[in-house]
Amino acid sequence: MGNGARMSVIDEMVGQTRNWVVGHRLHDLPTPKLTPMLAAKWLVDEWALQIETTNSRLRAPSIDFRRRLRNELGDGVEMFNDRGWVDDPMSYHVDPPELSRVTLTPRSASGLDYHHLIADSEYEPHDGEPGRERWLEYEPNRTAHAWVLRHEGPPRPWLICINGYRTGTPRIDFAAFNAKRLHHKLGLNLAFPVSPLHGPRAVGASGDRVLFGGAMNTVHTAAQAIWDIRRLKQWLIDTQDAPAVGASGISLGGYFTSLLACFESDLAIAIAGVPEADLVRGLRRNVEALLPPFYEQWGLSWRSLERVNRAVSPLAMQPVIPHEARFIYGGIVDRWVRPGNVHALWEHWEQPEICWYEGSHLSFPLESKVTDFVTDALAARLGTPIGQERLLRSA
C-alpha cells in the first residue's frame, strides 16, 4: 500500500472515530477536530453517564411501581387531553402569588458570603391530577430555597442561576456558575433557586424521583420549578429594587430557563446552557435500552409520555422575551444532552446567538469560549462593567 493510500485510510479512520465521538449528523453544526483533550472530555462525560444509568439499572421496578406508572400515565393523558393542556400547554400553568414569609439567614461557602432564603413554595398540582397526593407528601420539597448574593449600595441587575440535575448545594452551584466572577468581577447580584427535589428539597439523593419516579413526577418538577422561579423573580423586583433580572440555567436548569422565557416577557436575558430541551427524547435515548421489550404492555408508551410532557415543554410553547435576549451554548461532544436537542431549541427560538464549544456536558465551566460568550451576553443585556470593556475592545 502506497503512502497516499495509507494516508487516505488513516484519514477515513480518524473521520469515523470523530463521527462516533460526536454522535450526531447535523450538517449545520461545527465539526470538531479530534484531539486527545476532546477525547478526554468525551470519556469523562461517558463515565459519569454510565454511573447514572447503572444506578437506574439497579433499581428494578416492582409490580406495584409499574402499576402506579401505568395508571398515572394513562389517567394523565386522559385528563390532559380533556382539559386542553396537550393542545394549549400554557393553560396548564397558573400565575403564582407573591412570595411571602421570607427568611434570610447569613451563610458563607467557597469564599462567598450569601443569604439562605427560605419560604413556603405553596405549589400544588391541580385537583384530581394523577400523582398529586404523592407529590404533596414530599415534605422537604414543599419549602423553597435559594442562595442570594447581593451587593451593598445602589440597585444592581440580578441574575437568577438555575442549577443542573443532581446539584442544588451552594458549593457545587457556585462553582458551576463561577459565582465569584459573576458577583465580584461582573458586579451582578445573584440568586440561586434550588430546583424541586434537589439539594435541601430532595427526598433521597439530590434529583431522585425527578426522571425515574414516573411521568407525573417529571411534569410536577418542571411546573413547580417555574412556579418557584417566577415568584423569586417578582420578589427581586418588588423588594430588592432590581432594575433588571435575567436567568441562566445549566442542563436541567437550562430546560427551566427556556421554559421561563415563555412566561416572563420582561426577563432581560435567558441563557440556556447545555439545555436538555426535550426531556422525553433525552430520557428515551438513555433509558429505552434498559427496558424489556414488553414495556409497552405495561402501558408505558413513549407517545403517552410525550403528550403529558407537552404541558411543561419549552418546545411546545413560544418564548415571549425578545429574540435578542435569547442565548444558548452547547458542547459538540456532550453525552448527557446531545447536540441535536440543543439544536432543536435553537431552531425553536428562531436561531438566536449560540456558542458551540469543543467540549462535553461537564467541561463547560472550564471552556474559555463559554466564559467569553456568557460575559458578552450579560454585558449586552445587563450592562456588566467587565463585559462592556470586552465589547468596546472588540468593536
mmCIF file of C-alpha atoms in Angstrom:
data_model
loop_
_atom_site.group_PDB
_atom_site.id
_atom_site.type_symbol
_atom_site.label_atom_id
_atom_site.label_comp_id
_atom_site.label_asym_id
_atom_site.label_seq_id
_atom_site.Cartn_x
_atom_site.Cartn_y
_atom_site.Cartn_z
ATOM 1 C CA MET A 1 0.000 0.000 0.000
ATOM 2 C CA GLY A 2 1.426 3.376 -1.009
ATOM 3 C CA ASN A 3 1.801 6.381 1.276
ATOM 4 C CA GLY A 4 -1.169 8.097 -0.347
ATOM 5 C CA ALA A 5 -3.415 5.083 0.173
ATOM 6 C CA ARG A 6 -2.264 4.694 3.776
ATOM 7 C CA MET A 7 -2.967 8.369 4.491
ATOM 8 C CA SER A 8 -6.400 8.002 2.923
ATOM 9 C CA VAL A 9 -7.195 5.031 5.183
ATOM 10 C CA ILE A 10 -5.902 6.886 8.251
ATOM 11 C CA ASP A 11 -7.964 9.972 7.370
ATOM 12 C CA GLU A 12 -11.037 7.818 6.942
ATOM 13 C CA MET A 13 -10.452 6.107 10.306
ATOM 14 C CA VAL A 14 -9.984 9.478 12.025
ATOM 15 C CA GLY A 15 -13.161 10.753 10.418
ATOM 16 C CA GLN A 16 -15.127 7.691 11.505
ATOM 17 C CA THR A 17 -13.769 7.979 15.041
ATOM 18 C CA ARG A 18 -14.673 11.667 15.166
ATOM 19 C CA ASN A 19 -18.203 10.913 13.946
ATOM 20 C CA TRP A 20 -18.596 8.204 16.607
ATOM 21 C CA VAL A 21 -17.405 10.538 19.366
ATOM 22 C CA VAL A 22 -19.585 13.407 18.164
ATOM 23 C CA GLY A 23 -22.609 11.133 17.824
ATOM 24 C CA HIS A 24 -24.711 13.311 15.508
ATOM 25 C CA ARG A 25 -25.124 14.105 11.808
ATOM 26 C CA LEU A 26 -26.475 17.629 11.847
ATOM 27 C CA HIS A 27 -24.763 19.346 8.944
ATOM 28 C CA ASP A 28 -25.044 22.903 10.303
ATOM 29 C CA LEU A 29 -23.078 22.122 13.482
ATOM 30 C CA PRO A 30 -19.327 22.753 13.660
ATOM 31 C CA THR A 31 -17.106 19.756 13.043
ATOM 32 C CA PRO A 32 -14.618 19.444 15.917
ATOM 33 C CA LYS A 33 -11.009 18.459 15.484
ATOM 34 C CA LEU A 34 -10.380 15.126 17.143
ATOM 35 C CA THR A 35 -7.698 15.710 19.794
ATOM 36 C CA PRO A 36 -6.620 13.863 22.958
ATOM 37 C CA MET A 37 -8.205 16.658 25.037
ATOM 38 C CA LEU A 38 -11.545 16.339 23.225
ATOM 39 C CA ALA A 39 -11.462 12.576 23.663
ATOM 40 C CA ALA A 40 -10.745 13.014 27.383
ATOM 41 C CA LYS A 41 -13.723 15.320 27.782
ATOM 42 C CA TRP A 42 -15.902 12.791 25.978
ATOM 43 C CA LEU A 43 -14.659 9.980 28.237
ATOM 44 C CA VAL A 44 -15.415 11.905 31.441
ATOM 45 C CA ASP A 45 -18.938 12.589 30.198
ATOM 46 C CA GLU A 46 -19.446 8.969 29.210
ATOM 47 C CA TRP A 47 -18.077 7.706 32.539
ATOM 48 C CA ALA A 48 -20.453 9.935 34.517
ATOM 49 C CA LEU A 49 -23.397 8.994 32.298
ATOM 50 C CA GLN A 50 -22.712 5.284 32.712
ATOM 51 C CA ILE A 51 -22.670 5.677 36.502
ATOM 52 C CA GLU A 52 -26.093 7.337 36.334
ATOM 53 C CA THR A 53 -27.561 4.697 34.026
ATOM 54 C CA THR A 54 -26.022 1.885 36.077
ATOM 55 C CA ASN A 55 -27.784 3.211 39.158
ATOM 56 C CA SER A 56 -31.002 3.143 37.153
ATOM 57 C CA ARG A 57 -30.407 -0.467 36.163
ATOM 58 C CA LEU A 58 -30.007 -1.423 39.823
ATOM 59 C CA ARG A 59 -33.461 -0.010 40.645
ATOM 60 C CA ALA A 60 -35.576 -2.770 39.176
ATOM 61 C CA PRO A 61 -39.228 -1.628 39.157
ATOM 62 C CA SER A 62 -41.571 -3.622 41.361
ATOM 63 C CA ILE A 63 -45.003 -4.757 40.220
ATOM 64 C CA ASP A 64 -46.656 -2.049 42.336
ATOM 65 C CA PHE A 65 -44.353 0.605 40.903
ATOM 66 C CA ARG A 66 -45.112 -0.483 37.332
ATOM 67 C CA ARG A 67 -48.820 -0.478 38.073
ATOM 68 C CA ARG A 68 -48.589 3.011 39.509
ATOM 69 C CA LEU A 69 -46.651 4.276 36.485
ATOM 70 C CA ARG A 70 -49.176 2.759 34.100
ATOM 71 C CA ASN A 71 -52.232 4.100 35.916
ATOM 72 C CA GLU A 72 -50.836 7.599 36.410
ATOM 73 C CA LEU A 73 -49.700 7.920 32.824
ATOM 74 C CA GLY A 74 -52.994 6.642 31.452
ATOM 75 C CA ASP A 75 -55.042 8.895 33.727
ATOM 76 C CA GLY A 76 -52.716 11.786 32.978
ATOM 77 C CA VAL A 77 -53.130 11.508 29.212
ATOM 78 C CA GLU A 78 -56.916 11.384 29.601
ATOM 79 C CA MET A 79 -57.027 14.385 31.945
ATOM 80 C CA PHE A 80 -54.546 16.477 29.973
ATOM 81 C CA ASN A 81 -56.476 15.843 26.754
ATOM 82 C CA ASP A 82 -59.837 16.669 28.377
ATOM 83 C CA ARG A 83 -58.537 19.888 29.946
ATOM 84 C CA GLY A 84 -56.905 21.046 26.710
ATOM 85 C CA TRP A 85 -53.421 21.093 28.236
ATOM 86 C CA VAL A 86 -51.923 18.996 25.436
ATOM 87 C CA ASP A 87 -53.043 21.420 22.709
ATOM 88 C CA ASP A 88 -52.579 24.550 24.840
ATOM 89 C CA PRO A 89 -49.719 23.883 27.296
ATOM 90 C CA MET A 90 -49.752 27.437 28.662
ATOM 91 C CA SER A 91 -53.231 26.845 30.077
ATOM 92 C CA TYR A 92 -51.822 24.152 32.374
ATOM 93 C CA HIS A 93 -49.984 26.809 34.381
ATOM 94 C CA VAL A 94 -51.461 29.418 36.690
ATOM 95 C CA ASP A 95 -49.863 32.694 37.747
ATOM 96 C CA PRO A 96 -48.327 32.221 41.202
ATOM 97 C CA PRO A 97 -48.957 34.586 44.125
ATOM 98 C CA GLU A 98 -46.283 36.861 45.551
ATOM 99 C CA LEU A 99 -43.549 35.283 47.650
ATOM 100 C CA SER A 100 -44.355 35.806 51.321
ATOM 101 C CA ARG A 101 -42.953 34.999 54.776
ATOM 102 C CA VAL A 102 -39.377 35.029 53.506
ATOM 103 C CA THR A 103 -36.481 34.378 55.884
ATOM 104 C CA LEU A 104 -32.887 35.288 55.024
ATOM 105 C CA THR A 105 -30.061 33.719 57.027
ATOM 106 C CA PRO A 106 -26.403 34.812 56.547
ATOM 107 C CA ARG A 107 -24.109 31.982 55.401
ATOM 108 C CA SER A 108 -20.789 31.525 53.635
ATOM 109 C CA ALA A 109 -19.417 28.902 51.263
ATOM 110 C CA SER A 110 -16.475 28.723 48.852
ATOM 111 C CA GLY A 111 -15.249 32.119 49.977
ATOM 112 C CA LEU A 112 -18.573 33.825 49.251
ATOM 113 C CA ASP A 113 -20.966 35.409 51.698
ATOM 114 C CA TYR A 114 -24.607 34.822 50.876
ATOM 115 C CA HIS A 115 -28.053 34.645 52.426
ATOM 116 C CA HIS A 116 -30.021 31.429 52.560
ATOM 117 C CA LEU A 117 -33.558 32.313 51.504
ATOM 118 C CA ILE A 118 -36.358 30.055 52.768
ATOM 119 C CA ALA A 119 -40.092 30.377 52.046
ATOM 120 C CA ASP A 120 -43.113 28.157 51.574
ATOM 121 C CA SER A 121 -43.359 27.076 47.955
ATOM 122 C CA GLU A 122 -47.167 26.882 48.042
ATOM 123 C CA TYR A 123 -47.152 24.943 44.768
ATOM 124 C CA GLU A 124 -49.775 22.218 44.386
ATOM 125 C CA PRO A 125 -50.694 20.131 41.342
ATOM 126 C CA HIS A 126 -54.216 20.583 40.030
ATOM 127 C CA ASP A 127 -57.064 18.974 41.960
ATOM 128 C CA GLY A 128 -57.523 15.433 40.726
ATOM 129 C CA GLU A 129 -54.222 15.411 38.857
ATOM 130 C CA PRO A 130 -52.529 11.989 38.917
ATOM 131 C CA GLY A 131 -49.678 11.855 41.428
ATOM 132 C CA ARG A 132 -50.905 14.934 43.325
ATOM 133 C CA GLU A 133 -51.145 13.268 46.756
ATOM 134 C CA ARG A 134 -47.742 11.618 46.462
ATOM 135 C CA TRP A 135 -46.152 14.879 45.336
ATOM 136 C CA LEU A 136 -47.549 16.770 48.318
ATOM 137 C CA GLU A 137 -46.167 14.067 50.636
ATOM 138 C CA TYR A 138 -42.612 15.019 49.626
ATOM 139 C CA GLU A 139 -42.361 17.219 52.699
ATOM 140 C CA PRO A 140 -38.868 18.737 52.115
ATOM 141 C CA ASN A 141 -39.951 19.763 48.626
ATOM 142 C CA ARG A 142 -42.735 21.976 49.952
ATOM 143 C CA THR A 143 -40.169 24.525 51.114
ATOM 144 C CA ALA A 144 -38.464 26.775 48.566
ATOM 145 C CA HIS A 145 -34.757 27.545 48.993
ATOM 146 C CA ALA A 146 -32.373 29.953 47.269
ATOM 147 C CA TRP A 147 -28.822 31.220 47.755
ATOM 148 C CA VAL A 148 -28.791 35.028 47.477
ATOM 149 C CA LEU A 149 -25.656 37.124 46.845
ATOM 150 C CA ARG A 150 -26.202 40.877 46.817
ATOM 151 C CA HIS A 151 -24.012 43.966 46.854
ATOM 152 C CA GLU A 152 -24.423 46.860 49.219
ATOM 153 C CA GLY A 153 -25.200 50.262 47.750
ATOM 154 C CA PRO A 154 -27.321 51.288 44.756
ATOM 155 C CA PRO A 155 -29.527 48.728 42.994
ATOM 156 C CA ARG A 156 -27.819 46.404 40.523
ATOM 157 C CA PRO A 157 -29.064 43.911 37.920
ATOM 158 C CA TRP A 158 -29.849 40.423 39.158
ATOM 159 C CA LEU A 159 -29.076 37.101 37.509
ATOM 160 C CA ILE A 160 -31.095 34.043 38.507
ATOM 161 C CA CYS A 161 -28.809 30.983 38.243
ATOM 162 C CA ILE A 162 -30.760 27.733 37.891
ATOM 163 C CA ASN A 163 -28.953 24.573 38.979
ATOM 164 C CA GLY A 164 -28.431 21.442 36.947
ATOM 165 C CA TYR A 165 -29.557 17.877 37.515
ATOM 166 C CA ARG A 166 -28.307 16.231 40.735
ATOM 167 C CA THR A 167 -26.876 19.505 42.121
ATOM 168 C CA GLY A 168 -28.522 22.153 44.340
ATOM 169 C CA THR A 169 -25.948 22.917 47.063
ATOM 170 C CA PRO A 170 -24.059 26.227 47.451
ATOM 171 C CA ARG A 171 -20.555 24.882 46.832
ATOM 172 C CA ILE A 172 -21.455 22.991 43.675
ATOM 173 C CA ASP A 173 -23.761 25.661 42.293
ATOM 174 C CA PHE A 174 -21.282 28.479 42.959
ATOM 175 C CA ALA A 175 -18.526 26.512 41.214
ATOM 176 C CA ALA A 176 -20.689 25.541 38.227
ATOM 177 C CA PHE A 177 -21.666 29.151 37.528
ATOM 178 C CA ASN A 178 -18.326 30.663 38.632
ATOM 179 C CA ALA A 179 -20.256 32.796 41.106
ATOM 180 C CA LYS A 180 -17.158 34.671 42.270
ATOM 181 C CA ARG A 181 -16.623 36.012 38.784
ATOM 182 C CA LEU A 182 -20.285 36.879 38.222
ATOM 183 C CA HIS A 183 -20.615 38.551 41.602
ATOM 184 C CA HIS A 184 -17.263 40.290 42.090
ATOM 185 C CA LYS A 185 -15.810 40.900 38.605
ATOM 186 C CA LEU A 186 -19.055 41.407 36.704
ATOM 187 C CA GLY A 187 -20.703 43.113 39.672
ATOM 188 C CA LEU A 188 -24.020 41.284 39.483
ATOM 189 C CA ASN A 189 -26.389 40.354 42.273
ATOM 190 C CA LEU A 190 -27.143 36.642 42.115
ATOM 191 C CA ALA A 191 -29.996 34.384 43.187
ATOM 192 C CA PHE A 192 -29.683 30.588 43.028
ATOM 193 C CA PRO A 193 -33.116 28.944 43.389
ATOM 194 C CA VAL A 194 -32.915 25.266 44.316
ATOM 195 C CA SER A 195 -34.919 23.158 41.865
ATOM 196 C CA PRO A 196 -37.642 20.846 43.197
ATOM 197 C CA LEU A 197 -36.380 17.540 44.661
ATOM 198 C CA HIS A 198 -32.798 18.834 44.656
ATOM 199 C CA GLY A 199 -30.404 19.831 47.434
ATOM 200 C CA PRO A 200 -32.275 20.502 50.713
ATOM 201 C CA ARG A 201 -35.543 19.763 48.900
ATOM 202 C CA ALA A 202 -34.531 16.227 47.967
ATOM 203 C CA VAL A 203 -36.260 13.043 49.038
ATOM 204 C CA GLY A 204 -33.309 10.686 48.969
ATOM 205 C CA ALA A 205 -30.324 11.744 46.868
ATOM 206 C CA SER A 206 -30.472 15.090 45.098
ATOM 207 C CA GLY A 207 -32.529 14.715 41.935
ATOM 208 C CA ASP A 208 -34.005 11.341 42.835
ATOM 209 C CA ARG A 209 -37.630 10.912 41.754
ATOM 210 C CA VAL A 210 -37.356 13.569 39.037
ATOM 211 C CA LEU A 211 -36.742 11.459 35.927
ATOM 212 C CA PHE A 212 -37.193 7.960 37.283
ATOM 213 C CA GLY A 213 -40.206 8.474 39.543
ATOM 214 C CA GLY A 214 -42.772 8.358 36.769
ATOM 215 C CA ALA A 215 -44.125 10.750 34.166
ATOM 216 C CA MET A 216 -46.106 12.884 36.603
ATOM 217 C CA ASN A 217 -43.082 13.448 38.841
ATOM 218 C CA THR A 218 -41.217 14.899 35.855
ATOM 219 C CA VAL A 219 -44.160 17.129 34.946
ATOM 220 C CA HIS A 220 -44.614 18.350 38.526
ATOM 221 C CA THR A 221 -40.881 19.031 38.904
ATOM 222 C CA ALA A 222 -40.890 21.360 35.912
ATOM 223 C CA ALA A 223 -44.200 23.001 36.835
ATOM 224 C CA GLN A 224 -43.078 23.704 40.401
ATOM 225 C CA ALA A 225 -39.673 24.934 39.238
ATOM 226 C CA ILE A 226 -41.283 27.560 37.013
ATOM 227 C CA TRP A 227 -43.727 28.482 39.788
ATOM 228 C CA ASP A 228 -40.902 28.992 42.304
ATOM 229 C CA ILE A 229 -38.600 30.874 39.910
ATOM 230 C CA ARG A 230 -41.360 33.242 38.779
ATOM 231 C CA ARG A 231 -42.126 34.080 42.419
ATOM 232 C CA LEU A 232 -38.434 34.631 43.159
ATOM 233 C CA LYS A 233 -38.070 36.914 40.131
ATOM 234 C CA GLN A 234 -41.018 39.046 41.215
ATOM 235 C CA TRP A 235 -39.671 39.175 44.780
ATOM 236 C CA LEU A 236 -36.375 40.553 43.469
ATOM 237 C CA ILE A 237 -38.232 43.266 41.585
ATOM 238 C CA ASP A 238 -40.591 44.144 44.422
ATOM 239 C CA THR A 239 -38.248 44.019 47.421
ATOM 240 C CA GLN A 240 -34.706 44.318 46.058
ATOM 241 C CA ASP A 241 -35.292 47.200 43.636
ATOM 242 C CA ALA A 242 -33.891 45.115 40.799
ATOM 243 C CA PRO A 243 -33.555 47.325 37.707
ATOM 244 C CA ALA A 244 -33.321 44.223 35.520
ATOM 245 C CA VAL A 245 -33.489 40.474 36.062
ATOM 246 C CA GLY A 246 -32.070 37.770 33.827
ATOM 247 C CA ALA A 247 -31.801 33.999 34.058
ATOM 248 C CA SER A 248 -29.070 31.496 33.281
ATOM 249 C CA GLY A 249 -29.504 27.760 33.638
ATOM 250 C CA ILE A 250 -27.373 24.664 33.205
ATOM 251 C CA SER A 251 -28.580 21.310 31.850
ATOM 252 C CA LEU A 252 -31.948 20.701 33.552
ATOM 253 C CA GLY A 253 -31.666 24.326 34.695
ATOM 254 C CA GLY A 254 -31.273 25.262 31.024
ATOM 255 C CA TYR A 255 -34.564 23.493 30.395
ATOM 256 C CA PHE A 256 -36.204 25.546 33.148
ATOM 257 C CA THR A 257 -34.626 28.731 31.761
ATOM 258 C CA SER A 258 -36.095 28.091 28.329
ATOM 259 C CA LEU A 259 -39.475 27.469 29.982
ATOM 260 C CA LEU A 260 -39.193 30.676 31.995
ATOM 261 C CA ALA A 261 -38.687 32.581 28.745
ATOM 262 C CA CYS A 262 -42.211 31.516 27.746
ATOM 263 C CA PHE A 263 -43.808 33.193 30.781
ATOM 264 C CA GLU A 264 -41.823 36.298 31.769
ATOM 265 C CA SER A 265 -41.791 38.853 28.953
ATOM 266 C CA ASP A 266 -39.722 41.357 30.967
ATOM 267 C CA LEU A 267 -36.864 38.903 31.525
ATOM 268 C CA ALA A 268 -33.795 40.843 30.388
ATOM 269 C CA ILE A 269 -31.878 37.768 29.243
ATOM 270 C CA ALA A 270 -32.252 33.995 29.130
ATOM 271 C CA ILE A 271 -29.086 31.912 28.765
ATOM 272 C CA ALA A 272 -29.829 28.232 28.208
ATOM 273 C CA GLY A 273 -26.612 26.361 28.951
ATOM 274 C CA VAL A 274 -26.214 22.790 27.633
ATOM 275 C CA PRO A 275 -30.043 22.660 27.812
ATOM 276 C CA GLU A 276 -31.981 19.404 27.641
ATOM 277 C CA ALA A 277 -34.725 20.946 25.528
ATOM 278 C CA ASP A 278 -36.600 17.657 25.046
ATOM 279 C CA LEU A 279 -36.735 15.605 28.246
ATOM 280 C CA VAL A 280 -38.636 12.712 26.692
ATOM 281 C CA ARG A 281 -36.250 12.396 23.773
ATOM 282 C CA GLY A 282 -33.251 12.537 26.093
ATOM 283 C CA LEU A 283 -34.767 10.059 28.528
ATOM 284 C CA ARG A 284 -35.709 7.687 25.737
ATOM 285 C CA ARG A 285 -32.196 7.716 24.320
ATOM 286 C CA ASN A 286 -30.639 6.810 27.664
ATOM 287 C CA VAL A 287 -33.314 4.560 29.157
ATOM 288 C CA GLU A 288 -35.063 2.674 26.372
ATOM 289 C CA ALA A 289 -32.255 0.152 26.041
ATOM 290 C CA LEU A 290 -32.716 -0.743 29.725
ATOM 291 C CA LEU A 291 -36.407 -1.553 29.366
ATOM 292 C CA PRO A 292 -37.674 -5.026 28.491
ATOM 293 C CA PRO A 293 -39.263 -5.470 25.061
ATOM 294 C CA PHE A 294 -42.719 -5.807 26.602
ATOM 295 C CA TYR A 295 -42.677 -2.416 28.370
ATOM 296 C CA GLU A 296 -45.447 -1.190 26.047
ATOM 297 C CA GLN A 297 -47.678 -3.851 27.612
ATOM 298 C CA TRP A 298 -47.247 -2.052 30.940
ATOM 299 C CA GLY A 299 -48.898 0.950 29.348
ATOM 300 C CA LEU A 300 -45.614 2.882 29.416
ATOM 301 C CA SER A 301 -45.870 4.310 25.927
ATOM 302 C CA TRP A 302 -43.379 6.975 24.900
ATOM 303 C CA ARG A 303 -46.172 8.602 22.908
ATOM 304 C CA SER A 304 -48.256 8.976 26.074
ATOM 305 C CA LEU A 305 -45.262 10.376 27.922
ATOM 306 C CA GLU A 306 -44.716 12.941 25.164
ATOM 307 C CA ARG A 307 -48.334 14.068 25.392
ATOM 308 C CA VAL A 308 -48.377 14.780 29.126
ATOM 309 C CA ASN A 309 -44.909 16.334 28.972
ATOM 310 C CA ARG A 310 -46.103 18.910 26.438
ATOM 311 C CA ALA A 311 -47.564 20.831 29.392
ATOM 312 C CA VAL A 312 -44.021 21.630 30.540
ATOM 313 C CA SER A 313 -42.091 21.503 27.269
ATOM 314 C CA PRO A 314 -40.362 24.687 26.025
ATOM 315 C CA LEU A 315 -40.615 23.272 22.511
ATOM 316 C CA ALA A 316 -44.428 23.264 22.801
ATOM 317 C CA MET A 317 -44.624 26.959 23.778
ATOM 318 C CA GLN A 318 -43.404 30.204 22.287
ATOM 319 C CA PRO A 319 -40.848 32.414 24.046
ATOM 320 C CA VAL A 320 -42.185 35.844 24.985
ATOM 321 C CA ILE A 321 -38.840 37.561 25.507
ATOM 322 C CA PRO A 322 -37.213 39.443 22.603
ATOM 323 C CA HIS A 323 -35.104 37.484 20.146
ATOM 324 C CA GLU A 324 -32.020 39.466 21.139
ATOM 325 C CA ALA A 325 -32.465 38.339 24.766
ATOM 326 C CA ARG A 326 -32.079 34.638 23.922
ATOM 327 C CA PHE A 327 -28.699 32.916 24.184
ATOM 328 C CA ILE A 328 -27.658 29.244 24.044
ATOM 329 C CA TYR A 329 -24.421 27.337 24.443
ATOM 330 C CA GLY A 330 -23.799 23.636 23.869
ATOM 331 C CA GLY A 331 -20.987 21.102 23.709
ATOM 332 C CA ILE A 332 -20.218 19.349 20.437
ATOM 333 C CA VAL A 333 -19.412 16.041 22.197
ATOM 334 C CA ASP A 334 -21.971 16.312 25.007
ATOM 335 C CA ARG A 335 -23.037 12.814 26.061
ATOM 336 C CA TRP A 336 -25.731 13.901 28.554
ATOM 337 C CA VAL A 337 -27.537 16.399 26.337
ATOM 338 C CA ARG A 338 -26.999 15.526 22.714
ATOM 339 C CA PRO A 339 -26.275 18.441 20.376
ATOM 340 C CA GLY A 340 -29.415 17.590 18.442
ATOM 341 C CA ASN A 341 -31.582 18.578 21.404
ATOM 342 C CA VAL A 342 -29.694 21.860 21.834
ATOM 343 C CA HIS A 343 -30.080 22.447 18.100
ATOM 344 C CA ALA A 344 -33.842 21.837 18.404
ATOM 345 C CA LEU A 345 -34.150 24.655 20.958
ATOM 346 C CA TRP A 346 -32.006 26.923 18.785
ATOM 347 C CA GLU A 347 -34.348 26.303 15.843
ATOM 348 C CA HIS A 348 -37.449 26.783 18.024
ATOM 349 C CA TRP A 349 -36.029 30.053 19.352
ATOM 350 C CA GLU A 350 -35.561 31.253 15.745
ATOM 351 C CA GLN A 351 -31.801 30.803 15.707
ATOM 352 C CA PRO A 352 -30.556 33.283 18.322
ATOM 353 C CA GLU A 353 -26.905 33.708 19.261
ATOM 354 C CA ILE A 354 -25.382 30.329 20.069
ATOM 355 C CA CYS A 355 -21.950 29.197 21.207
ATOM 356 C CA TRP A 356 -20.831 25.717 20.161
ATOM 357 C CA TYR A 357 -17.714 24.738 22.057
ATOM 358 C CA GLU A 358 -15.429 21.764 21.527
ATOM 359 C CA GLY A 359 -16.260 20.071 24.783
ATOM 360 C CA SER A 360 -18.675 17.934 26.720
ATOM 361 C CA HIS A 361 -21.549 18.394 29.149
ATOM 362 C CA LEU A 362 -19.290 18.549 32.192
ATOM 363 C CA SER A 363 -16.469 20.591 30.666
ATOM 364 C CA PHE A 364 -18.375 23.865 30.167
ATOM 365 C CA PRO A 365 -17.062 25.556 33.391
ATOM 366 C CA LEU A 366 -13.529 25.179 32.012
ATOM 367 C CA GLU A 367 -14.293 26.415 28.496
ATOM 368 C CA SER A 368 -12.990 29.951 27.912
ATOM 369 C CA LYS A 369 -15.221 30.201 24.860
ATOM 370 C CA VAL A 370 -18.288 29.728 27.067
ATOM 371 C CA THR A 371 -16.998 32.222 29.649
ATOM 372 C CA ASP A 372 -16.470 34.891 26.982
ATOM 373 C CA PHE A 373 -19.852 34.164 25.375
ATOM 374 C CA VAL A 374 -21.709 34.500 28.669
ATOM 375 C CA THR A 375 -19.719 37.627 29.612
ATOM 376 C CA ASP A 376 -20.585 39.353 26.340
ATOM 377 C CA ALA A 377 -24.239 38.308 26.572
ATOM 378 C CA LEU A 378 -24.559 39.695 30.089
ATOM 379 C CA ALA A 379 -22.801 42.904 29.029
ATOM 380 C CA ALA A 380 -25.212 43.397 26.154
ATOM 381 C CA ARG A 381 -28.345 42.750 28.201
ATOM 382 C CA LEU A 382 -27.462 43.638 31.814
ATOM 383 C CA GLY A 383 -24.606 46.082 31.315
ATOM 384 C CA THR A 384 -21.871 44.384 33.345
ATOM 385 C CA PRO A 385 -18.696 46.540 33.577
ATOM 386 C CA ILE A 386 -16.154 43.876 32.567
ATOM 387 C CA GLY A 387 -18.333 42.782 29.693
ATOM 388 C CA GLN A 388 -18.705 46.351 28.445
ATOM 389 C CA GLU A 389 -14.916 46.613 28.338
ATOM 390 C CA ARG A 390 -14.718 43.439 26.237
ATOM 391 C CA LEU A 391 -17.368 44.704 23.851
ATOM 392 C CA LEU A 392 -15.559 48.058 23.450
ATOM 393 C CA ARG A 393 -12.239 46.310 22.729
ATOM 394 C CA SER A 394 -13.872 44.096 20.079
ATOM 395 C CA ALA A 395 -15.778 46.961 18.435
#
